[in-house]
C-alpha cells in the first residue's frame, strides 16, 4: 500500500511536470453565454499583429519596394496566385476572403508555436494558438461554406442547385452530403493538426526536455504553414467549383 | 483528449487516502509549461529504494500507463475536458474574422493591389514607349547623316575655291616671273649686242694697225 501511494505520488509529480492541459478553458460570461476567453485573447493578438504589420508596411507604398512592403507584396502575389489557380479569371473579389483566411490561420498557427504564450498564466486553461479551439476552426469552415454558396448563387442564381442532380439524380444524397462533409473536414483537419502538434510538443518536452523536441517543433512550424495553405486552397477550390459552369 | 480518457478511466484505480487533497487549481497554478527539467519525484525519494520487486513492477506499470494517460487519481479533481465545447466563441470568431477581412481589405489588399497593378501598367507603358523610340533614333540618325553630307559638300566647295584661288595666284606669279626673266633676257641680249659691236669696232681699228704692221713686215723696206 505504501508502494502504491508512493507510486501515485510519483505519478502526481509526473503529471505536474507534463502539465498537459487539454480542453481546459477560461470562461467569460457575456450576456448569459459562455465564451472561451483564452481563444479570444490570442485571436485579438493575432488580429493586432496582422493589422499592425499591414498598416506599417503599406501606409506609404514606394515604387521600388522596401523590405516590409516587398514582403507584403510577395504575400499578396502568393494569395492572388492561389486564388487564381483555384477560382479562375474571376478571382478578384475573392482575394480578401482567401487572403484573410490564409493569413489569419497562418499567423494563428505560428503564434501558437513561436509566441511564448505560456509565460502568461491564466487562472484556468492556457493561452495557445486560436486555431486549436474547435470554435475557431468551425467558424472559419462555416464562413467558407457560406462563401461558396454565395459565390454559386450570385453567379448562377437558383440554377446553382441544379448541380445537386448532376451528373445523375441518383447522386443527389451524396451531393447534399458533400455540403456537410466539406466544412466538417475543413474544421477538423485544422483543429486536429494544430492541437496534435501542440500536444506532441508538450508531451515530448515533459519527457525529454532538451534537443529531442526541437525537430518536432520545426515539424510543427511546417505543419502549421501547410495547414494554413491547405485551408485557404480548399476554400478557394470550393468557391471555384461552385462558380464554374457545368459540362 | 488525454483528460477525456482520464475521465473515463477513473474507476480503474481507486483513489488512495495518501493523495494530497488539495484542490486542483492550486496544483496547476505554479506549473510553468516551458521546458522544465524533469525531476521525477520517485527517483529522488528514498522510499523507492526499499520497495519490493512486485511494487516496482506495479510502479513501472503505472508509470507506463501514466505516459499515455494522465494519472487516473487526479481525474476526479480535474473538470471534464471540453474539447468539443461550442458556445458563443464561434459566432464571435466569425464576426472577428469578417471584421478582419474588411479591415485588411481596406488597408492591405485593395490599396497595395491597386498600387501594384498601377505600377505594372506604368512599367508596361514605359517599356512600350522604349520600343517606340527606335523610330526617333532612326530620324536622328538621318539628321546626322544629312548634317554630315552638308558639311562634306561645304568642305569640298571651300577646297575647290581655295584651289582655284591658289592656281590663279600661282599663274599670276608665274607670269610675272616670266616677264621679269624676259626683260632681263632682253637686257642681257642688248648688252651682248653692244659688246659685240664694241668688240667689232675695236677689232676694226686693230685690223688696220695689224694690216699696216703685216704690210711693213712682209714688204721689206
Coordinates of C-alpha atoms in Angstrom, one line a residue:
Chain A
X1 CA 0.0 0.0 0.0
X2 CA 2.9 2.3 0.9
X3 CA 4.4 1.4 -2.5
X4 CA 1.2 2.3 -4.3
X5 CA 0.7 5.6 -2.5
X6 CA 4.3 6.3 -3.3
X7 CA 3.9 5.5 -6.9
X8 CA 0.8 7.6 -7.1
X9 CA 2.8 10.5 -5.6
X10 CA 5.3 9.8 -8.3
X11 CA 2.7 9.9 -10.9
X12 CA 1.4 13.1 -9.4
X13 CA 4.8 14.5 -9.8
X14 CA 5.0 13.4 -13.4
X15 CA 1.6 14.8 -14.1
X16 CA 2.7 18.2 -12.6
X17 CA 5.7 18.1 -14.9
X18 CA 3.9 17.2 -18.1
X19 CA 1.1 19.5 -17.3
X20 CA -0.9 18.8 -20.5
X21 CA -4.0 20.8 -20.4
X22 CA -6.5 19.8 -23.0
X23 CA -9.9 21.1 -23.2
X24 CA -9.5 23.5 -20.3
X25 CA -11.0 26.9 -20.9
X26 CA -11.0 30.2 -19.2
X27 CA -14.7 31.1 -19.3
X28 CA -16.1 34.6 -19.6
X29 CA -19.8 35.2 -19.3
X30 CA -21.2 37.5 -22.0
X31 CA -24.9 38.1 -21.6
X32 CA -25.7 34.7 -20.2
X33 CA -23.5 33.0 -22.8
X34 CA -20.1 31.5 -22.2
X35 CA -17.1 32.2 -24.3
X36 CA -13.5 30.8 -24.3
X37 CA -11.5 33.8 -23.2
X38 CA -8.1 32.4 -24.0
X39 CA -9.1 31.9 -27.6
X40 CA -10.5 35.4 -27.9
X41 CA -7.4 36.9 -26.3
X42 CA -5.0 35.1 -28.6
X43 CA -7.1 35.9 -31.6
X44 CA -7.0 39.6 -30.7
X45 CA -3.3 39.4 -30.5
X46 CA -3.2 37.7 -33.9
X47 CA -5.5 40.3 -35.4
X48 CA -3.5 43.1 -33.9
X49 CA -0.3 41.6 -35.4
X50 CA -1.9 41.3 -38.8
X51 CA -3.4 44.8 -38.9
X52 CA -0.4 46.5 -37.3
X53 CA 2.2 45.0 -39.7
X54 CA -0.1 45.6 -42.7
X55 CA -0.5 49.3 -41.7
X56 CA 3.2 49.8 -41.1
X57 CA 4.2 48.1 -44.3
X58 CA 1.6 49.5 -46.7
X59 CA 1.0 53.0 -45.3
X60 CA 3.3 54.7 -47.8
X61 CA 3.9 52.4 -50.9
X62 CA 7.1 53.1 -52.8
X63 CA 7.5 52.4 -56.5
X64 CA 10.7 50.5 -55.6
X65 CA 9.5 48.5 -52.6
X66 CA 11.5 48.4 -49.4
X67 CA 11.7 45.4 -47.0
X68 CA 8.3 45.4 -45.4
X69 CA 6.4 46.4 -48.5
X70 CA 8.4 43.9 -50.5
X71 CA 7.3 41.1 -48.1
X72 CA 3.7 42.2 -48.2
X73 CA 3.7 42.4 -52.0
X74 CA 5.1 38.9 -52.1
X75 CA 2.4 37.7 -49.8
X76 CA -0.3 39.4 -51.9
X77 CA 1.1 37.9 -55.1
X78 CA 1.1 34.5 -53.5
X79 CA -2.5 34.8 -52.3
X80 CA -3.5 36.1 -55.8
X81 CA -1.7 33.2 -57.3
X82 CA -3.5 30.7 -55.1
X83 CA -6.9 32.3 -55.8
X84 CA -6.3 32.5 -59.5
X85 CA -5.3 28.8 -59.8
X86 CA -8.3 27.7 -57.8
X87 CA -11.0 30.1 -58.9
X88 CA -10.0 31.1 -62.4
X89 CA -10.1 34.5 -64.0
X90 CA -12.9 35.9 -61.8
X91 CA -10.7 35.6 -58.7
X92 CA -10.5 39.3 -58.0
X93 CA -13.4 39.8 -55.5
X94 CA -12.3 36.6 -53.5
X95 CA -8.8 37.7 -52.8
X96 CA -9.7 39.4 -49.5
X97 CA -11.5 36.3 -48.3
X98 CA -8.9 33.8 -49.3
X99 CA -6.1 36.1 -48.2
X100 CA -7.6 36.8 -44.8
X101 CA -8.3 33.1 -44.3
X102 CA -4.7 32.2 -45.1
X103 CA -3.1 35.0 -43.1
X104 CA -5.3 34.5 -40.1
X105 CA -4.8 30.8 -39.9
X106 CA -1.1 31.0 -40.7
X107 CA -0.3 33.7 -38.0
X108 CA -2.6 31.9 -35.5
X109 CA -0.8 28.6 -36.0
X110 CA 2.7 30.2 -35.9
X111 CA 1.8 32.3 -32.9
X112 CA 1.0 29.0 -31.1
X113 CA 4.4 27.7 -31.9
X114 CA 6.5 30.8 -31.6
X115 CA 5.0 33.2 -29.2
X116 CA 5.7 32.4 -25.5
X117 CA 2.0 32.5 -24.6
X118 CA 2.6 30.3 -21.5
X119 CA 4.6 32.9 -19.7
X120 CA 1.2 34.5 -19.1
X121 CA -0.6 32.4 -16.5
X122 CA -4.3 32.2 -16.7
X123 CA -6.4 31.3 -13.7
X124 CA -7.8 28.4 -15.7
X125 CA -6.8 26.9 -19.1
X126 CA -3.9 28.3 -21.0
X127 CA -3.1 30.6 -23.9
X128 CA -2.4 28.8 -27.2
X129 CA -3.0 29.1 -30.9
X130 CA -6.6 30.3 -31.5
X131 CA -6.9 27.5 -34.1
X132 CA -6.6 24.8 -31.6
X133 CA -10.1 25.6 -30.4
X134 CA -12.9 23.9 -32.3
X135 CA -15.0 27.0 -32.2
X136 CA -12.4 28.9 -34.3
X137 CA -12.0 26.3 -37.0
X138 CA -15.7 25.6 -37.2
X139 CA -16.3 29.3 -37.5
X140 CA -13.9 29.6 -40.4
X141 CA -15.2 26.4 -42.1
X142 CA -18.8 27.7 -41.9
X143 CA -17.8 31.0 -43.3
X144 CA -16.2 29.1 -46.2
X145 CA -19.5 27.2 -46.7
X146 CA -21.4 30.5 -46.7
X147 CA -18.8 31.9 -49.1
X148 CA -19.1 29.2 -51.7
X149 CA -22.9 29.1 -51.5
X150 CA -22.8 32.9 -52.0
X151 CA -20.4 32.5 -54.9
X152 CA -22.5 29.9 -56.7
X153 CA -25.8 31.7 -56.1
X154 CA -24.6 35.1 -57.2
X155 CA -23.0 33.6 -60.3
X156 CA -25.8 31.3 -61.4
X157 CA -28.9 32.2 -59.4
X158 CA -31.1 29.3 -58.5
X159 CA -29.6 27.3 -61.3
X160 CA -26.8 26.7 -58.8
X161 CA -28.9 24.0 -57.2
X162 CA -29.0 22.0 -60.4
X163 CA -25.5 20.8 -59.6
X164 CA -27.0 18.5 -57.0
X165 CA -28.6 16.3 -59.6
X166 CA -25.6 16.3 -61.8
X167 CA -24.5 14.1 -63.5
X168 CA -27.5 12.0 -62.4
X169 CA -30.2 12.5 -59.8
X170 CA -29.0 9.3 -58.1
X171 CA -26.1 11.2 -56.8
X172 CA -28.4 13.7 -55.0
X173 CA -27.8 12.3 -51.5
X174 CA -24.0 12.2 -52.0
X175 CA -24.0 15.8 -53.4
X176 CA -26.1 17.0 -50.4
X177 CA -23.8 15.1 -48.1
X178 CA -20.8 16.9 -49.6
X179 CA -22.1 20.2 -48.3
X180 CA -21.8 18.8 -44.8
X181 CA -18.6 17.0 -45.2
X182 CA -16.8 20.0 -46.6
X183 CA -16.9 22.2 -43.5
X184 CA -16.6 19.2 -41.3
X185 CA -13.4 18.0 -42.9
X186 CA -12.0 21.6 -43.2
X187 CA -12.6 22.4 -39.5
X188 CA -11.5 19.0 -38.1
X189 CA -8.4 18.9 -40.2
X190 CA -7.1 22.2 -38.9
X191 CA -8.2 21.7 -35.4
X192 CA -6.7 18.2 -35.2
X193 CA -3.4 19.1 -36.7
X194 CA -2.8 22.1 -34.6
X195 CA -4.0 20.5 -31.3
X196 CA -2.0 17.4 -32.0
X197 CA 1.1 19.4 -32.9
X198 CA 0.9 21.3 -29.6
X199 CA 0.2 18.2 -27.6
X200 CA 3.1 16.3 -29.2
X201 CA 5.5 19.1 -28.4
X202 CA 4.2 19.5 -24.8
X203 CA 4.4 15.7 -24.1
X204 CA 7.8 15.4 -25.6
X205 CA 9.1 18.4 -23.6
X206 CA 7.8 16.8 -20.5
X207 CA 9.5 13.6 -21.2
X208 CA 12.8 14.7 -22.8
X209 CA 13.3 18.4 -22.1
X210 CA 16.2 19.1 -24.3
X211 CA 17.1 18.7 -28.0
X212 CA 14.6 15.9 -28.9
X213 CA 11.5 18.2 -29.1
X214 CA 13.3 20.6 -31.4
X215 CA 12.8 18.7 -34.7
X216 CA 9.2 18.1 -33.7
X217 CA 8.8 21.9 -33.1
X218 CA 10.2 22.5 -36.6
X219 CA 7.9 19.9 -37.9
X220 CA 5.1 21.8 -36.1
X221 CA 6.0 25.0 -37.8
X222 CA 6.0 23.2 -41.2
X223 CA 2.6 21.6 -40.5
X224 CA 1.2 24.9 -39.3
X225 CA 2.1 26.6 -42.6
X226 CA 0.9 23.7 -44.7
X227 CA -2.4 23.6 -42.8
X228 CA -3.0 27.3 -43.4
X229 CA -2.2 26.8 -47.1
X230 CA -4.5 23.8 -47.3
X231 CA -7.4 25.6 -45.7
X232 CA -7.0 28.6 -48.0
X233 CA -6.5 26.5 -51.1
X234 CA -9.5 24.3 -50.3
X235 CA -11.7 27.3 -49.6
X236 CA -10.7 28.8 -52.9
X237 CA -11.2 25.4 -54.6
X238 CA -14.8 25.1 -53.2
X239 CA -15.6 28.6 -54.3
X240 CA -14.1 28.0 -57.8
X241 CA -16.0 24.7 -58.0
X242 CA -19.4 26.4 -57.2
X243 CA -18.7 29.1 -59.7
X244 CA -17.6 27.0 -62.7
X245 CA -20.0 26.0 -65.4
X246 CA -21.4 22.6 -65.9
X247 CA -20.2 20.5 -68.7
Chain B
X1 CA -8.1 14.2 -25.3
X2 CA -5.9 12.7 -22.6
X3 CA -8.1 14.0 -19.9
X4 CA -11.2 12.7 -21.6
X5 CA -9.6 9.3 -21.5
X6 CA -8.6 10.1 -18.0
X7 CA -12.2 10.9 -17.1
X8 CA -13.4 7.6 -18.4
X9 CA -10.7 5.5 -16.6
X10 CA -11.1 7.0 -13.2
X11 CA -12.6 3.8 -11.8
X12 CA -9.7 1.6 -12.8
X13 CA -7.6 2.5 -9.9
X14 CA -9.1 3.6 -6.6
X15 CA -8.1 6.9 -5.1
X16 CA -5.9 6.4 -2.2
X17 CA -6.1 8.4 1.0
X18 CA -2.5 9.4 0.8
X19 CA -3.2 11.7 -2.1
X20 CA -2.9 15.3 -1.3
X21 CA -6.5 16.6 -1.2
X22 CA -5.6 20.0 -2.4
X23 CA -7.9 21.5 -4.9
X24 CA -6.8 21.1 -8.4
X25 CA -6.2 24.8 -9.1
X26 CA -3.5 25.0 -6.5
X27 CA -1.7 22.3 -8.2
X28 CA -2.0 23.8 -11.6
X29 CA -1.0 27.4 -10.7
X30 CA 2.7 27.0 -10.0
X31 CA 3.1 24.9 -13.1
X32 CA 5.1 26.6 -15.9
X33 CA 4.8 24.7 -19.2
X34 CA 8.1 25.9 -20.6
X35 CA 10.6 23.1 -20.7
X36 CA 11.2 22.1 -17.1
X37 CA 14.0 19.8 -16.0
X38 CA 12.1 16.7 -15.1
X39 CA 13.0 15.7 -11.7
X40 CA 10.7 12.8 -11.2
X41 CA 9.9 12.6 -7.5
X42 CA 10.0 8.8 -7.4
X43 CA 13.7 8.9 -8.3
X44 CA 14.5 11.4 -5.6
X45 CA 12.5 9.9 -2.8
X46 CA 14.5 7.5 -0.7
X47 CA 11.4 5.4 -0.2
X48 CA 11.7 3.9 -3.6
X49 CA 14.9 2.1 -2.7
X50 CA 13.2 -0.1 -0.2
X51 CA 10.4 -1.3 -2.4
X52 CA 9.9 -4.9 -3.2
X53 CA 10.1 -6.1 -6.8
X54 CA 6.4 -6.6 -7.1
X55 CA 5.8 -3.0 -6.1
X56 CA 8.4 -1.9 -8.5
X57 CA 6.6 -3.8 -11.2
X58 CA 3.3 -2.1 -10.3
X59 CA 5.1 1.2 -10.3
X60 CA 6.6 0.6 -13.7
X61 CA 3.2 -0.4 -15.0
X62 CA 1.6 2.7 -13.6
X63 CA 4.4 4.8 -15.0
X64 CA 3.9 3.3 -18.4
X65 CA 0.2 4.0 -18.2
X66 CA 0.8 7.4 -16.9
X67 CA 2.8 8.2 -20.1
X68 CA -0.3 7.5 -22.2
X69 CA -2.9 8.5 -19.7
X70 CA -2.7 11.2 -17.1
X71 CA -2.8 9.7 -13.6
X72 CA -6.3 8.5 -13.0
X73 CA -6.3 9.5 -9.4
X74 CA -6.4 13.2 -10.5
X75 CA -9.3 12.6 -12.8
X76 CA -11.7 13.2 -10.0
X77 CA -10.3 16.7 -9.4
X78 CA -10.0 17.7 -13.0
X79 CA -13.1 19.1 -14.5
X80 CA -14.3 17.2 -17.5
X81 CA -12.3 18.2 -20.5
X82 CA -14.3 20.2 -23.0
X83 CA -12.7 19.7 -26.4
X84 CA -15.9 20.0 -28.4
X85 CA -17.4 22.8 -26.4
X86 CA -19.3 25.0 -28.8
X87 CA -20.5 28.3 -27.4
X88 CA -20.6 32.0 -28.2
X89 CA -16.9 31.9 -29.1
X90 CA -17.9 30.6 -32.5
X91 CA -20.1 33.5 -33.7
X92 CA -17.7 35.9 -32.1
X93 CA -14.8 34.4 -34.1
X94 CA -17.0 34.6 -37.2
X95 CA -17.6 38.3 -36.6
X96 CA -14.0 38.9 -35.8
X97 CA -12.9 37.2 -39.0
X98 CA -15.3 39.2 -41.1
X99 CA -14.2 42.5 -39.5
X100 CA -10.5 41.5 -40.0
X101 CA -11.4 40.7 -43.7
X102 CA -12.9 44.1 -44.2
X103 CA -10.1 45.9 -42.4
X104 CA -7.4 44.0 -44.2
X105 CA -9.2 44.6 -47.5
X106 CA -9.2 48.4 -46.7
X107 CA -5.7 48.7 -45.5
X108 CA -3.8 45.9 -47.4
X109 CA -5.4 44.0 -50.2
X110 CA -7.1 46.8 -52.1
X111 CA -4.6 49.6 -51.8
X112 CA -1.5 47.5 -52.3
X113 CA -3.1 45.5 -55.1
X114 CA -4.1 48.7 -56.9
X115 CA -0.7 50.1 -56.3
X116 CA 1.0 47.0 -57.8
X117 CA -1.4 47.0 -60.8
X118 CA -0.7 50.6 -61.4
X119 CA 3.0 50.1 -61.2
X120 CA 2.7 47.1 -63.6
X121 CA 0.7 49.3 -66.1
X122 CA 3.3 52.1 -65.8
X123 CA 6.2 49.8 -66.4
X124 CA 4.5 48.2 -69.4
X125 CA 3.8 51.7 -70.8
X126 CA 7.4 52.7 -70.3
X127 CA 8.6 49.5 -72.0
X128 CA 6.3 50.2 -74.9
X129 CA 7.5 53.7 -75.2
X130 CA 11.1 52.5 -75.2
X131 CA 10.3 50.3 -78.1
X132 CA 8.8 53.3 -79.9
X133 CA 12.0 55.4 -79.6
X134 CA 13.6 53.3 -82.4
X135 CA 11.8 55.5 -84.9
X136 CA 13.1 58.5 -83.1
X137 CA 16.6 57.1 -83.2
X138 CA 16.3 56.5 -87.0
X139 CA 15.2 60.1 -87.5
X140 CA 18.1 61.3 -85.5
X141 CA 20.5 59.1 -87.5
X142 CA 19.1 60.5 -90.7
X143 CA 19.6 64.0 -89.4
X144 CA 23.1 63.3 -88.5
X145 CA 23.8 61.8 -92.0
X146 CA 22.3 64.9 -93.6
X147 CA 24.4 67.2 -91.5
X148 CA 27.5 65.2 -92.4
X149 CA 26.6 65.4 -96.1
X150 CA 26.1 69.1 -95.9
X151 CA 29.4 69.5 -94.1
X152 CA 31.2 67.4 -96.7
X153 CA 29.7 69.5 -99.5
X154 CA 30.8 72.7 -97.8
X155 CA 34.3 71.4 -97.2
X156 CA 34.7 70.3 -100.9
X157 CA 33.3 73.7 -102.1
X158 CA 35.8 75.5 -99.9
X159 CA 38.6 73.3 -101.1
X160 CA 37.7 73.9 -104.7
X161 CA 37.6 77.6 -104.1
X162 CA 40.9 77.6 -102.4
X163 CA 42.4 75.5 -105.2
X164 CA 41.2 78.0 -107.8
X165 CA 42.5 80.9 -105.9
X166 CA 45.9 79.4 -105.4
X167 CA 46.0 78.4 -109.0
X168 CA 45.3 82.0 -110.1
X169 CA 47.9 83.3 -107.7
X170 CA 50.4 80.8 -108.9
X171 CA 49.7 81.7 -112.6
X172 CA 50.0 85.4 -111.8
X173 CA 53.3 84.9 -110.1
X174 CA 54.5 82.7 -112.9
X175 CA 53.5 85.3 -115.5
X176 CA 55.3 88.0 -113.5
X177 CA 58.4 85.9 -113.2
X178 CA 58.4 85.1 -116.9
X179 CA 58.0 88.8 -117.8
X180 CA 60.9 89.6 -115.5
X181 CA 63.0 86.9 -117.0
X182 CA 62.2 88.1 -120.5
X183 CA 63.1 91.7 -119.6
X184 CA 66.3 90.6 -118.1
X185 CA 67.0 88.4 -121.2
X186 CA 66.3 91.3 -123.4
X187 CA 68.6 93.5 -121.4
X188 CA 71.3 90.8 -121.5
X189 CA 70.9 90.3 -125.2
X190 CA 71.1 94.1 -125.8
X191 CA 74.3 94.2 -123.7
X192 CA 75.7 91.4 -125.6
X193 CA 75.0 93.1 -128.9
X194 CA 76.6 96.3 -127.7
X195 CA 79.6 94.4 -126.5
X196 CA 79.8 92.6 -129.9
X197 CA 79.6 95.9 -131.8
X198 CA 82.2 97.4 -129.5
X199 CA 84.5 94.4 -129.9
X200 CA 84.0 94.5 -133.7
X201 CA 84.7 98.2 -133.7
X202 CA 87.9 97.8 -131.6
X203 CA 88.8 94.8 -133.8
X204 CA 88.3 97.0 -137.0
X205 CA 90.8 99.6 -135.6
X206 CA 93.2 96.8 -134.6
X207 CA 92.8 95.2 -138.1
X208 CA 94.0 98.5 -139.6
X209 CA 97.1 98.6 -137.3
X210 CA 97.8 94.9 -137.7
X211 CA 97.5 95.1 -141.5
X212 CA 99.9 98.0 -141.6
X213 CA 102.3 96.0 -139.4
X214 CA 101.9 92.9 -141.6
X215 CA 102.5 95.1 -144.7
X216 CA 105.6 96.6 -143.0
X217 CA 106.9 93.2 -142.0
X218 CA 106.1 91.5 -145.3
X219 CA 107.2 94.3 -147.6
X220 CA 110.9 94.9 -146.9
X221 CA 111.7 98.4 -146.8

